[in-house]
Coordinates of C-alpha atoms and ligand atoms in Angstrom, one line a residue:
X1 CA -33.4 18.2 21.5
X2 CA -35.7 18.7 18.5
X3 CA -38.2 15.7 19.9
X4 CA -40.0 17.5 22.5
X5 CA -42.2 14.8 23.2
X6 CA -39.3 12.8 24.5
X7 CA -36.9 15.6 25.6
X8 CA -40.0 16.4 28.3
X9 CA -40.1 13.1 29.4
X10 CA -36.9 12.3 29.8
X11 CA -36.9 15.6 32.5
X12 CA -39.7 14.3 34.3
X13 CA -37.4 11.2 34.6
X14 CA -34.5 12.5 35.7
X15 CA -36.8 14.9 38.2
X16 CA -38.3 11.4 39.4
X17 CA -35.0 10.3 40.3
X18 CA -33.9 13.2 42.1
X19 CA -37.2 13.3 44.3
X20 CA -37.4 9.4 45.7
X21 CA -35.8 7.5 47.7
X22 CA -34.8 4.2 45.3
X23 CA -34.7 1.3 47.7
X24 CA -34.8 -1.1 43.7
X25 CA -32.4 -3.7 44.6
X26 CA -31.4 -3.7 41.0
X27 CA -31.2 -0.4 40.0
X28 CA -28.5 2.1 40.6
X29 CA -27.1 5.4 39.4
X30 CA -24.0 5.4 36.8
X31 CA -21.5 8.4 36.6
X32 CA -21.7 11.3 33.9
X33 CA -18.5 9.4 32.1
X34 CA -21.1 6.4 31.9
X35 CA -24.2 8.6 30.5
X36 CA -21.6 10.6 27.9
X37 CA -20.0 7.3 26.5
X38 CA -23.5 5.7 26.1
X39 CA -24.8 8.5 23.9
X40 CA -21.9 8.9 22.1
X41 CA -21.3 8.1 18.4
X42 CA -20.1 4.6 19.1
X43 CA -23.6 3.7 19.0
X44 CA -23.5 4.3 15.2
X45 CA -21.2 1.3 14.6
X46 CA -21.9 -2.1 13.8
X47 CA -19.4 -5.0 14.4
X48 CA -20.7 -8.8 14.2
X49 CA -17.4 -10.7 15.1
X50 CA -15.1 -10.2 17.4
X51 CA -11.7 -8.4 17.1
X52 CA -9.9 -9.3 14.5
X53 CA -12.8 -11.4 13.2
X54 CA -15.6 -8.9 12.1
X55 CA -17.8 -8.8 9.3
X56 CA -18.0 -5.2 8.9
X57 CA -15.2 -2.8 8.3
X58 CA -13.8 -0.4 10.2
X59 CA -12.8 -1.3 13.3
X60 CA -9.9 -0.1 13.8
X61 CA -10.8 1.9 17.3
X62 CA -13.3 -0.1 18.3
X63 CA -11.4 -3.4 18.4
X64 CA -9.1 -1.5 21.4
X65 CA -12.4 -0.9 22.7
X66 CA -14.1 -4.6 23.0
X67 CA -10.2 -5.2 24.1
X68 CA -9.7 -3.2 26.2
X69 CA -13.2 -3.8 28.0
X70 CA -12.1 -7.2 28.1
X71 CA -8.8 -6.7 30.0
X72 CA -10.5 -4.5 32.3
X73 CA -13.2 -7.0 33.2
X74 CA -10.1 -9.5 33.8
X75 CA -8.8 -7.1 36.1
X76 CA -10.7 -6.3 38.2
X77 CA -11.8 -9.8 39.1
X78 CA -8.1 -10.7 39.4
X79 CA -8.5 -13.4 36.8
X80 CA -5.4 -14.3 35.0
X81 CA -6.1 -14.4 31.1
X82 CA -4.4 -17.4 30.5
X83 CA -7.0 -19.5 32.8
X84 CA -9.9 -17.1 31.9
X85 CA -12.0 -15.7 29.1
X86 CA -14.6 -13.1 29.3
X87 CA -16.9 -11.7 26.4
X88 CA -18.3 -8.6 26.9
X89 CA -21.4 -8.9 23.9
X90 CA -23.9 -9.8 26.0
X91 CA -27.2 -7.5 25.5
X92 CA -27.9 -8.0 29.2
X93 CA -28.1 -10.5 31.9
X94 CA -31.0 -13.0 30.4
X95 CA -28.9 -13.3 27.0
X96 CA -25.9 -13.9 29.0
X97 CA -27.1 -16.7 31.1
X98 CA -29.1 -18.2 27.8
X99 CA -25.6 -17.7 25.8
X100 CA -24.6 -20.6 28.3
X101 CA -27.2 -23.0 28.3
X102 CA -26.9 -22.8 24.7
X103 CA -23.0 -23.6 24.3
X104 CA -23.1 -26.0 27.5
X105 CA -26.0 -27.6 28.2
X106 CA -28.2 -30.0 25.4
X107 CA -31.5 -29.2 24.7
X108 CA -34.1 -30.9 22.4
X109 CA -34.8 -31.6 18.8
X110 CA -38.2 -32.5 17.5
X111 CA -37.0 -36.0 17.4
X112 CA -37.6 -36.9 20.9
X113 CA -33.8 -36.4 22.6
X114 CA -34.3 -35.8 26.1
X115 CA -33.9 -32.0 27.2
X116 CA -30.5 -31.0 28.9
X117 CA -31.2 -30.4 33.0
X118 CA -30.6 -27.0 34.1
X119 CA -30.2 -26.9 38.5
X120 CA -31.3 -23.5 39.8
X121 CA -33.2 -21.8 43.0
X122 CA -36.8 -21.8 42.1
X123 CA -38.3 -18.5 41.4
X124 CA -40.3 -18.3 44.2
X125 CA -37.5 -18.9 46.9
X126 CA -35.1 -15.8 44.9
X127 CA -34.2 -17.5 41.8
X128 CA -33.9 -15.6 38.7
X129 CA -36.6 -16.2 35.6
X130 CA -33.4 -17.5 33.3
X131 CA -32.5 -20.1 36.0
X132 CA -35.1 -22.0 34.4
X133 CA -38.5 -20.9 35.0
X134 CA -41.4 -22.4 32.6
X135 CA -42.2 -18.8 31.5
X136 CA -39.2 -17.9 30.4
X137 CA -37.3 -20.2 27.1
X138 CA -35.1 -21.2 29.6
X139 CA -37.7 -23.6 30.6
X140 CA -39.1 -23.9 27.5
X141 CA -35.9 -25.2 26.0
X142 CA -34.4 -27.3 28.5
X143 CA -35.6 -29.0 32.1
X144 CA -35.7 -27.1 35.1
X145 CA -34.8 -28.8 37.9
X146 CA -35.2 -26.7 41.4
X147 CA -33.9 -25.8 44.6
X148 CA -35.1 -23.7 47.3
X149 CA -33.9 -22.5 50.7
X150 CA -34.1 -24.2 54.4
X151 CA -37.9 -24.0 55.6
X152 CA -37.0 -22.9 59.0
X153 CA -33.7 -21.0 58.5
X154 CA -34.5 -19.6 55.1
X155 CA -30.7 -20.0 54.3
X156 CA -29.5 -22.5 51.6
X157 CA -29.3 -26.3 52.7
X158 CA -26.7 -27.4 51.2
X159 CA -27.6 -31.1 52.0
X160 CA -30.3 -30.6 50.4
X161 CA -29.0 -28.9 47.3
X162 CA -26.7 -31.9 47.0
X163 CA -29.3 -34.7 47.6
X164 CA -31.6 -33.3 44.4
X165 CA -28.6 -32.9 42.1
X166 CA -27.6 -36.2 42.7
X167 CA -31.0 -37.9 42.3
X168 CA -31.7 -35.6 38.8
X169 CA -28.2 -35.2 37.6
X170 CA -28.4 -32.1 35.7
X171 CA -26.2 -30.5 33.2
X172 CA -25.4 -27.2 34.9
X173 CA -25.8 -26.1 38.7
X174 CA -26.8 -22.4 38.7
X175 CA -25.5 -20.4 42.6
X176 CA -26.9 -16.3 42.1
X177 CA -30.4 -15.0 43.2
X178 CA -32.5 -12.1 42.8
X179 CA -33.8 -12.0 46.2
X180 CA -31.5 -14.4 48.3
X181 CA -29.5 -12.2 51.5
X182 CA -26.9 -14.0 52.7
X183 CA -24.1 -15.7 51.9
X184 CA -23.3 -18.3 49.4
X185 CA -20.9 -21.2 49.8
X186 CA -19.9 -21.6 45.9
X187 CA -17.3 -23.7 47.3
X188 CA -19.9 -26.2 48.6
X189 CA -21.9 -25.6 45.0
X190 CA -18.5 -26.2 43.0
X191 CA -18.4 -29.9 45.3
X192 CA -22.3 -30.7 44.5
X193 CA -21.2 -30.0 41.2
X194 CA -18.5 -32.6 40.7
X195 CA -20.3 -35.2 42.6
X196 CA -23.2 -35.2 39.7
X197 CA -20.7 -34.2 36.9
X198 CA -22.5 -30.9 36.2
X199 CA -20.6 -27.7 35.3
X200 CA -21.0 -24.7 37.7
X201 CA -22.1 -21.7 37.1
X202 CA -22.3 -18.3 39.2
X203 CA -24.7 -15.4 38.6
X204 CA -23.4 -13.0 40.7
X205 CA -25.4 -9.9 38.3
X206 CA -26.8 -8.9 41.8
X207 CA -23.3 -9.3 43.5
X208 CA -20.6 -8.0 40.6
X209 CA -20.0 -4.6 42.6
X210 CA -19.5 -6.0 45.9
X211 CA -17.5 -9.2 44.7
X212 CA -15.2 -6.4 42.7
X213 CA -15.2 -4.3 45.9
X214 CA -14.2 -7.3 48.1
X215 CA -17.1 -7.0 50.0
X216 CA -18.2 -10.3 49.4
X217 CA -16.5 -14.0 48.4
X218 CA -15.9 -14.4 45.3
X219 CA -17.2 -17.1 42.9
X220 CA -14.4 -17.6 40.3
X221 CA -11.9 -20.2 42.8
X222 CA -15.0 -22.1 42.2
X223 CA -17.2 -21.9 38.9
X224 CA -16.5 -22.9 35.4
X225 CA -18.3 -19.9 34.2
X226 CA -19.5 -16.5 35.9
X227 CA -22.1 -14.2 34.4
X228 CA -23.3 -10.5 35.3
X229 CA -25.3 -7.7 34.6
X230 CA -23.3 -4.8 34.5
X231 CA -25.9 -2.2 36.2
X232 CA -26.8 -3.3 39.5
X233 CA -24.0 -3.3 42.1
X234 CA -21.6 -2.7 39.7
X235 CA -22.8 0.6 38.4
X236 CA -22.8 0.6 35.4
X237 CA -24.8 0.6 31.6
X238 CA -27.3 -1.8 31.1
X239 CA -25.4 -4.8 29.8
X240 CA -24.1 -8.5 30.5
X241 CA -20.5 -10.5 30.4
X242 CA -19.5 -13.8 30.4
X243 CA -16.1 -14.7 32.2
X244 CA -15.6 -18.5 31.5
X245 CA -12.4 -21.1 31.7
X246 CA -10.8 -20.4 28.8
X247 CA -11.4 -24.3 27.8
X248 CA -15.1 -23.1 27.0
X249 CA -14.1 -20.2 25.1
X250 CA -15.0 -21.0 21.9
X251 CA -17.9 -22.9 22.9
X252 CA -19.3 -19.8 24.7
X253 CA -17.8 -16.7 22.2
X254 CA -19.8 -18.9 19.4
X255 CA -23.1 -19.1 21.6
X256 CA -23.2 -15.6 21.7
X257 CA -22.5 -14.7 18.5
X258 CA -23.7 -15.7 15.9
X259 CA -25.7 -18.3 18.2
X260 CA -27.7 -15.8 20.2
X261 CA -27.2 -12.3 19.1
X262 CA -26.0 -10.2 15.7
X263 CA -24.2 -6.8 16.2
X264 CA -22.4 -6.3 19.3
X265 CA -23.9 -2.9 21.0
X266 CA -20.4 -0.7 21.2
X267 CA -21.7 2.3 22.9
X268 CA -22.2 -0.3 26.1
X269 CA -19.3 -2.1 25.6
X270 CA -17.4 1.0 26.0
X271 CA -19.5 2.1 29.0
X272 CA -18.7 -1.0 30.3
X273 CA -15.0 -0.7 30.2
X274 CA -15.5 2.8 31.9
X275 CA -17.7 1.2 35.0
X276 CA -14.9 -1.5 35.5
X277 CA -12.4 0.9 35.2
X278 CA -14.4 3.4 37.7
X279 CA -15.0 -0.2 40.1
X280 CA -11.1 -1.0 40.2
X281 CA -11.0 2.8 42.9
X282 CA -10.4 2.7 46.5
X283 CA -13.4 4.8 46.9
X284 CA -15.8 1.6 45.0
X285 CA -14.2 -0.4 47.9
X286 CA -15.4 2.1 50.5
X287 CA -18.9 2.3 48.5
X288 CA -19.3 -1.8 48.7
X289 CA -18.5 -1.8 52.0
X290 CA -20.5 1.3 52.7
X291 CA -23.7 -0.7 50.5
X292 CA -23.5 -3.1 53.3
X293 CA -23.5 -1.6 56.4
X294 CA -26.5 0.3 54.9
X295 CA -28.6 -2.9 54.2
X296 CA -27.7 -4.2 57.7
X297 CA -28.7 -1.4 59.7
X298 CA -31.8 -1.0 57.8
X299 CA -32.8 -4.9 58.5
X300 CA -31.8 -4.3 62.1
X301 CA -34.3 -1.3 62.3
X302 CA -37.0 -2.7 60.3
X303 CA -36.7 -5.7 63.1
X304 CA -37.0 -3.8 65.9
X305 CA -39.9 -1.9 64.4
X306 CA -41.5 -5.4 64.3
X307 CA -41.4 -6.3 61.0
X308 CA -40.0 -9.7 60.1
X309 CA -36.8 -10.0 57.9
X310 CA -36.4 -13.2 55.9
X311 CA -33.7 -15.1 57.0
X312 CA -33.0 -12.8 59.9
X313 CA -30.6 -10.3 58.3
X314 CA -28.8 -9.7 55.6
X315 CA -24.7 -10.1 54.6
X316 CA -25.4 -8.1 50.9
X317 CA -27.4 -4.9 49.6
X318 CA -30.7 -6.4 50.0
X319 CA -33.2 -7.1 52.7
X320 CA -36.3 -9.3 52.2
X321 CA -38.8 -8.0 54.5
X322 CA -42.0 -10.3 55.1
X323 CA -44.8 -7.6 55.2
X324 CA -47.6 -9.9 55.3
X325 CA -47.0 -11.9 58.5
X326 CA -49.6 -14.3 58.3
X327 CA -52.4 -11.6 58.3
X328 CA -50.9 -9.8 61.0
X329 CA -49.0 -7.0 58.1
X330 CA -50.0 -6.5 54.7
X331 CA -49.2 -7.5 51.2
X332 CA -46.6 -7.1 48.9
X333 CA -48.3 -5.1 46.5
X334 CA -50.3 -2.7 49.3
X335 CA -47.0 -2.2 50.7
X336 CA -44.9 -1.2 47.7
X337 CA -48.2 1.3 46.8
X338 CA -48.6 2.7 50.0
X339 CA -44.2 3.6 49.6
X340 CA -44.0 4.5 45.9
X341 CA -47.2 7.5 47.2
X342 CA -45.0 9.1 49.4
X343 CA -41.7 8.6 46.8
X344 CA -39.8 5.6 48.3
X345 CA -39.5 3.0 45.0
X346 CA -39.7 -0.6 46.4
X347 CA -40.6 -3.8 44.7
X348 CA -43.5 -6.6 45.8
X349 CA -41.7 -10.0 46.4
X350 CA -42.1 -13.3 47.1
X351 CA -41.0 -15.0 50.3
X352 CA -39.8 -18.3 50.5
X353 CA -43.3 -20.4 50.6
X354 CA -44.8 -17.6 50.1
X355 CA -48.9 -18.9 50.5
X356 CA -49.9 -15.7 48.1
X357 CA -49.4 -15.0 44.7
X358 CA -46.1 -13.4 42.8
X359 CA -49.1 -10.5 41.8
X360 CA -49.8 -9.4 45.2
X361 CA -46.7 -11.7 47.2
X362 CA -46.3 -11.4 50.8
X363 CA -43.7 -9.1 51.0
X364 CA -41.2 -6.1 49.7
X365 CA -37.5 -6.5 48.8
X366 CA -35.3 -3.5 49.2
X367 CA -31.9 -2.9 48.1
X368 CA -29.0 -0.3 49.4
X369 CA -26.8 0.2 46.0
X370 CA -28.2 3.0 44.4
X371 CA -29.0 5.6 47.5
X372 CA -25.5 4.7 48.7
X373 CA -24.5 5.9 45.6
X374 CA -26.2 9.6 46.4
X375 CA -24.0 9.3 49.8
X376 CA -26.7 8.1 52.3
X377 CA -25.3 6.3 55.4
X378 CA -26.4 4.3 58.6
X379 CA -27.6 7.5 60.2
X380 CA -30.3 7.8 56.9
X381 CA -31.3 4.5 56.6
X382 CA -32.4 4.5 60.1
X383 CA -34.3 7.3 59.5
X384 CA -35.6 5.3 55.6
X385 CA -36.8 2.4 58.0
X386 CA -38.4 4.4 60.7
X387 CA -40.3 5.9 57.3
X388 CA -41.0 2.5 55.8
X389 CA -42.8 1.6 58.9
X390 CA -45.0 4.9 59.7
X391 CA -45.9 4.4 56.0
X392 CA -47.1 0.6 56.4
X393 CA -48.8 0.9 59.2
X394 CA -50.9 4.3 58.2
Ligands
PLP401 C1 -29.5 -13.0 39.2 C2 -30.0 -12.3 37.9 N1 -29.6 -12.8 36.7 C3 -29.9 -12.3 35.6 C4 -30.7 -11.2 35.5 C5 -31.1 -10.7 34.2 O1 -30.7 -9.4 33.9 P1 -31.4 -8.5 32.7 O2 -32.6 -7.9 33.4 O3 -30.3 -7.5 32.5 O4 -31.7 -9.4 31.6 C6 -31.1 -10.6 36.7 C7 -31.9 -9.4 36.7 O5 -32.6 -9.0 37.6 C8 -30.7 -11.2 37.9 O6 -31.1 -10.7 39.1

């Protein structure tokens, strides 16, 4: 490389990664077909449109490209394309979900219309920042109306869930977290949806990879539209797709462009369509289900070592652990120092009623995906725990 201000520190980068152990719930480590067809000249071609429907010219290869991406992502969910649609434009997962709110759910003019309701988990409980949150525009733009998990279980009350849509009738009931465990009835969210006339809408961006690997339910019996990231459990580039009844096709394939974005980034696209290819391999099944016995032995040894797990376990790749314990731990923010100085990459976290702030929250949330990926099994992350706790309580 002739920059060799950036060539060096993309080598520390890559050293970084080699040396810690990433426990980043949301990160994870794609394949050299992924790295390759992300750098490769694809990225010099620009495409507003779709296939068949561009405004630049030529397209011939990577129309097969967007397309074939497109089949893929059909695939591998097992989604029959006369029922379902998916576009593959989206930037990333926070364009995605906004690409919906904008061709689904009303939001305001100057003149005084009331805002379209958007129903989501609130931040603190494991919600995600798009699900509504007043700092991000999808709280700017439309109402937020929130959820949160069972006080004393710290699972999802579905009662609950039910009795605030049906008092605030919103627009669009989001199920997918950031930091939620365990498993989610969308069946039951599909129900609450109907009962308030709301459409339903999964974020499984967190879950893709294990839904894909069969590792856990899948959301699309249920939901009207599904959206993911493309780089956490699913391994691969950063990016975003939409799958939606194909009903809302339009309505969606217009959000996104030319509602939200210009030029579709090929160079992912095409990365995409490798990773979904790469997720439709017996051995992705054996990583998902791999990903999961990891997280579950590493909440079992974190219990015994005396540190409490929010909602007592975990049936995905990540494990809330509450490091804080009413003064009895330490913080969040302590915790994820203290690990990061002797190389294992956490993040600070919230807990459900979490009585500290987001900067320095109560706990740590780890995630499985991305040292499965380097091969690590049950045997290391009972050492990775036993570690995590000598660490916190130096
Ligand atoms: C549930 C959920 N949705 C959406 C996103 C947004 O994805 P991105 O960071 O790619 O915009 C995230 C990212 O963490 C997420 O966890």
């Amino acid at each position: 490389m002739k920059d060799k201000q950036i060539e060096k520190l993309i080598k520390l980068e890559q050293k970084r990664q080699k040396n810690v152990i990433n426990l980043i719930a949301s990160e994870n480590y794609v394949s050299k077909d992924i790295l390759k067809t992300l750098g490769s000249q694809l990225t010099n071609k620009y495409a507003e449109g779709y296939s068949k429907l561009r405004y630049y010219g030529g397209n011939k290869f990577v129309d097969k490209i967007e397309n074939l991406c497109q089949k893929r992502a059909l695939k591998l969910f097992k989604l029959s394309s006369k029922k379902w649609h998916v576009n593959v434009q989206p930037l990333s997962g926070s364009p995605a979900n906004l690409a919906v709110y904008l061709a689904l759910v009303p939001f305001s003019h100057s003149q005084g219309k009331s805002r379209g309701k958007i129903m989501g988990m609130s931040l603190s409980h494991g919600g995600h920042l798009t699900h509504g949150s007043k700092v991000s525009v999808s709280g700017k733009f439309w109402k937020r109306i929130s959820y949160g998990v069972n006080k004393k279980t710290e699972l999802l009350d579905y009662q609950e869930i039910k009795k605030i849509a049906l008092k605030n009738k919103p627009h669009l009931i989001i199920a997918g977290f950031t930091a939620y465990s365990r498993k989610i009835d969308f069946k039951k969210f599909r129900e609450i949806a109907d009962s308030c006339g709301a459409y339903f809408m999964a974020d499984m961006a967190h879950l893709a990879g294990l839904i894909a690997g069969g590792a856990f339910p899948s959301p699309f019996k249920y939901a009207d539209v599904v959206t993911t990231t493309t780089h956490k459990t699913l391994r691969g580039p950063r990016s975003g797709l939409i799958f939606c009844r194909k009903e809302l096709a339009s309505k969606i394939d217009k959000s996104v462009f030319p509602g939200l974005q210009g030029g579709p980034h090929l160079n992912q696209i095409a990365a995409s369509a490798v990773a979904l290819k790469e997720a439709m391999s017996p051995l992705f099944k054996k990583y998902t289900q791999q990903i999961i016995k990891n997280s579950r032995i590493l909440a079992e040894e974190l219990k015994k070592l005396g540190w409490r797990i929010i909602s007592k376990g975990t049936d995905n790749h990540l494990v809330l652990v509450d490091t804080w314990m009413n003064g009895k731990g330490i913080g969040g923010k302590e915790a994820s120092e203290k690990l990061e100085k002797e190389n294992i990459i956490v993040n600070k976290n919230t807990i459900p009623f979490d009585t500290r702030s987001p900067i320095d929250p109560s706990g740590i949330r780890l995630g499985t995906a991305a040292e499965t990926t380097n091969g690590l099994k049950e045997k290391d992350f009972i050492k990775i725990a036993k570690k995590i706790d000598n660490i916190l309580r130096k």
